[in-house]
Short mmCIF file of C-alpha atoms in Angstrom, two decimals:
data_model
loop_
_atom_site.label_atom_id
_atom_site.label_comp_id
_atom_site.label_asym_id
_atom_site.label_seq_id
_atom_site.Cartn_x
_atom_site.Cartn_y
_atom_site.Cartn_z
CA MET W 1 37.59 7.01 12.94
CA LEU W 2 35.00 4.22 13.18
CA PRO W 3 31.35 5.10 13.88
CA ALA W 4 29.98 4.34 17.32
CA ILE W 5 28.13 1.02 17.43
CA PRO W 6 25.27 0.52 19.87
CA SER W 7 25.87 -2.33 22.29
CA ASP W 8 22.39 -3.85 22.25
CA GLY W 9 21.98 -7.62 21.94
CA ALA W 10 20.17 -7.55 18.60
CA HIS W 11 22.96 -5.56 17.00
CA ALA W 12 25.58 -8.02 18.26
CA ILE W 13 23.61 -10.96 16.79
CA TYR W 14 23.26 -9.25 13.40
CA MET W 15 26.93 -8.28 13.33
CA ALA W 16 28.04 -11.81 14.29
CA ARG W 17 26.02 -13.27 11.43
CA GLY W 18 27.21 -10.59 9.00
CA MET W 19 23.63 -9.43 8.47
CA PRO W 20 22.69 -5.75 8.14
CA LEU W 21 20.48 -4.16 10.75
CA ALA W 22 16.90 -3.56 9.67
CA THR W 23 16.14 0.01 8.72
CA PRO W 24 12.67 1.50 9.14
CA SER W 25 11.96 0.84 5.44
CA ASP W 26 12.59 -2.88 6.04
CA ARG W 27 9.65 -3.28 8.43
CA LEU W 28 6.91 -3.60 5.80
CA VAL W 29 6.69 -6.10 2.97
CA GLU W 30 5.24 -3.38 0.71
CA ASP W 31 5.22 0.38 1.25
CA THR W 32 3.82 1.72 -2.06
CA PHE W 33 0.18 1.19 -2.99
CA TYR W 34 -1.58 1.95 -6.28
CA VAL W 35 -5.28 2.68 -5.77
CA THR W 36 -8.06 4.27 -7.81
CA GLU W 37 -9.95 7.44 -6.99
CA GLY W 38 -13.52 6.69 -5.86
CA ILE W 39 -12.97 2.95 -5.31
CA GLU W 40 -12.84 1.58 -1.77
CA VAL W 41 -9.41 0.40 -0.66
CA ALA W 42 -9.15 -3.29 0.26
CA ARG W 43 -5.45 -3.68 1.13
CA GLN W 44 -3.38 -4.67 4.14
CA LEU W 45 -0.08 -3.43 5.56
CA LEU W 46 2.09 -6.50 6.06
CA PRO W 47 4.83 -6.23 8.70
CA VAL W 48 7.89 -8.46 8.45
CA GLU W 49 7.63 -9.32 12.15
CA LYS W 50 4.83 -10.69 14.33
CA GLY W 51 2.97 -8.88 17.08
CA VAL W 52 2.94 -5.45 15.47
CA ALA W 53 0.15 -2.90 15.86
CA PHE W 54 -0.30 0.13 13.61
CA ARG W 55 -1.09 3.77 14.31
CA ALA W 56 -1.38 6.79 12.06
CA ALA W 57 -1.54 10.35 13.34
CA ALA W 58 -3.76 11.45 10.45
CA GLU W 59 -5.07 10.20 7.13
CA LEU W 60 -2.39 8.44 5.11
CA ALA W 61 -3.81 9.98 1.93
CA PRO W 62 -7.08 11.87 1.34
CA GLY W 63 -9.80 9.40 2.32
CA ILE W 64 -7.45 6.54 3.39
CA GLY W 65 -6.75 5.40 6.96
CA VAL W 66 -5.31 2.35 8.72
CA ASP W 67 -6.61 0.36 11.69
CA ALA W 68 -4.53 -1.24 14.47
CA GLY W 69 -4.35 -4.53 12.54
CA GLY W 70 -2.86 -2.86 9.46
CA ARG W 71 -6.03 -2.93 7.35
CA LEU W 72 -6.15 0.03 4.99
CA TYR W 73 -9.65 1.43 4.65
CA GLY W 74 -11.56 4.26 3.04
CA THR W 75 -12.16 5.62 -0.42
CA PRO W 76 -9.51 7.85 -1.97
CA ASP W 77 -11.16 11.08 -3.05
CA ARG W 78 -8.37 12.94 -4.83
CA ALA W 79 -5.88 11.77 -7.47
CA GLY W 80 -2.18 12.33 -6.77
CA THR W 81 0.80 10.83 -4.98
CA TYR W 82 0.76 11.00 -1.19
CA ALA W 83 3.33 10.09 1.44
CA GLY W 84 1.89 9.14 4.80
CA ARG W 85 3.47 8.01 8.01
CA VAL W 86 2.38 5.07 10.10
CA GLN W 87 3.79 3.86 13.39
CA LEU W 88 4.59 0.18 13.88
CA CYS W 89 4.40 -0.67 17.57
CA ALA W 90 5.56 -3.79 19.38
CA GLY W 91 5.03 -3.57 23.12
CA GLN W 92 6.05 -0.09 24.29
CA SER W 93 8.39 0.52 21.36
CA CYS W 94 7.19 2.29 18.19
CA THR W 95 8.98 3.24 15.00
CA GLU W 96 7.71 5.29 12.12
CA GLU W 97 7.40 3.96 8.57
CA ARG W 98 6.63 5.93 5.42
CA VAL W 99 3.99 4.61 3.04
CA THR W 100 3.21 6.01 -0.39
CA PHE W 101 -0.16 6.01 -2.11
CA VAL W 102 -0.44 6.63 -5.82
CA VAL W 103 -4.09 7.52 -6.32
CA LEU W 104 -4.97 7.21 -9.99
CA ARG W 105 -7.96 8.76 -11.71
CA ASN W 106 -10.77 6.32 -12.36
CA VAL W 107 -10.16 5.52 -16.03
CA PRO W 108 -12.59 2.87 -17.33
CA TRP W 109 -11.10 -0.37 -18.63
CA ASP W 110 -12.39 -3.56 -20.14
CA ALA W 111 -10.93 -7.01 -20.66
CA GLY W 112 -9.58 -7.78 -24.14
CA VAL W 113 -9.72 -11.22 -25.76
CA LEU W 114 -10.90 -13.86 -23.28
CA THR W 115 -11.10 -16.93 -25.52
CA PHE W 116 -7.97 -19.00 -26.19
CA PRO W 117 -7.84 -22.06 -28.47
CA GLY W 118 -5.34 -24.91 -28.16
CA SER W 119 -4.72 -28.59 -28.81
CA ALA W 120 -4.37 -31.45 -26.35
CA GLY W 121 -0.74 -32.44 -25.91
CA ARG W 122 0.58 -29.15 -27.36
CA PRO W 123 1.64 -25.98 -25.55
CA LEU W 124 -1.20 -23.54 -24.99
CA THR W 125 -0.14 -19.90 -24.72
CA GLY W 126 -2.03 -16.66 -24.45
CA GLN W 127 -2.22 -13.37 -22.60
CA ILE W 128 -5.21 -11.82 -20.85
CA GLU W 129 -5.01 -8.13 -21.65
CA ILE W 130 -7.06 -5.07 -20.83
CA LYS W 131 -8.21 -2.15 -22.96
CA GLY W 132 -8.20 1.27 -21.35
CA GLY W 133 -7.38 1.94 -17.73
CA PRO W 134 -4.67 4.24 -16.40
CA SER W 135 -1.44 4.17 -18.42
CA GLY W 136 1.59 2.46 -16.94
CA VAL W 137 -0.37 0.32 -14.47
CA LEU W 138 -0.17 -3.42 -14.94
CA PRO W 139 -3.29 -5.46 -14.22
CA THR W 140 -3.18 -8.39 -11.83
CA VAL W 141 -5.12 -11.55 -12.57
CA SER W 142 -6.23 -14.20 -10.10
CA VAL W 143 -8.11 -17.41 -10.81
CA THR W 144 -11.12 -17.65 -8.51
CA ASP W 145 -11.91 -21.35 -9.13
CA TYR W 146 -8.85 -23.51 -9.83
CA GLU W 147 -11.02 -26.61 -10.36
CA THR W 148 -12.17 -25.14 -13.69
CA LEU W 149 -8.64 -25.00 -15.17
CA PRO W 150 -7.84 -27.85 -17.58
CA ASP W 151 -5.26 -30.30 -16.24
CA GLY W 152 -1.78 -29.06 -17.21
CA VAL W 153 -2.77 -25.40 -17.79
CA SER W 154 -2.19 -22.38 -15.55
CA ILE W 155 -3.01 -18.67 -15.56
CA GLY W 156 -0.42 -16.46 -13.86
CA PRO W 157 -0.95 -13.22 -11.94
CA ASP W 158 0.37 -11.33 -14.97
CA GLY W 159 -2.38 -12.82 -17.18
CA ASN W 160 -0.11 -15.24 -19.01
CA ILE W 161 -1.77 -18.51 -19.94
CA GLY W 162 0.53 -21.48 -20.38
CA GLY W 163 0.96 -25.20 -20.08
CA VAL W 164 0.14 -28.31 -22.04
CA PRO W 165 -3.52 -29.38 -21.79
CA LYS W 166 -3.86 -33.15 -21.46
CA VAL W 167 -7.38 -33.66 -22.80
CA ALA W 168 -9.76 -31.94 -25.22
CA GLY W 169 -12.69 -29.91 -23.92
CA VAL W 170 -14.04 -26.43 -23.24
CA SER W 171 -13.21 -24.83 -19.89
CA ARG W 172 -14.75 -21.66 -18.54
CA VAL W 173 -12.40 -20.26 -15.90
CA PRO W 174 -13.58 -17.40 -13.65
CA VAL W 175 -10.85 -14.85 -12.98
CA ARG W 176 -10.62 -11.53 -11.19
CA ILE W 177 -8.73 -8.72 -12.92
CA CYS W 178 -7.61 -5.71 -10.88
CA VAL W 179 -6.11 -2.44 -12.09
CA ALA W 180 -4.99 -0.31 -9.13
CA GLY W 181 -7.81 -1.65 -6.96
CA ASN W 182 -10.45 -1.32 -9.70
CA CYS W 183 -11.50 -4.98 -10.03
CA ALA W 184 -13.90 -6.98 -12.15
CA GLY W 185 -14.72 -10.64 -12.57
CA VAL W 186 -14.61 -12.17 -16.04
CA VAL W 187 -14.68 -15.66 -17.54
CA VAL W 188 -11.78 -16.95 -19.62
CA THR W 189 -12.75 -19.65 -22.13
CA LEU W 190 -10.13 -22.25 -23.03
CA ILE W 191 -11.05 -24.38 -26.07
CA VAL W 192 -8.88 -27.48 -26.37
CA VAL W 193 -9.36 -29.74 -29.41
#
């Protein structure tokens, strides 16, 4: 016996195109967030559709809430893994979505080597690493002033440095390193001879 299929217009369009219907877990771009105990949350819930408002019946995790625009706010005050529920509303229709917060203890960390030598016209490689921090959490790196990067060189969000510098010189590149919301600004020095 075949399952009953609703006869709404959206379902017919999806079925005609051979596309699966969205499930509640498909309504957010990201539903798991790694944050650090005692550090203010600066994240955003990103819906896959426009015109969505958010509501939560209670805190999503101890010390963390969400506003109608999807901005997560607050300071997590207890380490652990928490599942919260948030409603995504468009017009009069609301559906519930589960979000998970992994609140890590505030383990100090520091940037490792931040100076990388290279030669003009030759591949420059390197890796920005951290010392300390919570185990199993990868840092994210973002360049805060792209004008300071030497022509032909890039720094990826995983901290990989690569490319072929075109001219010699010393470049001091400001970057922001974040480990589960615990962020710091540092300067990466690229010495090209």
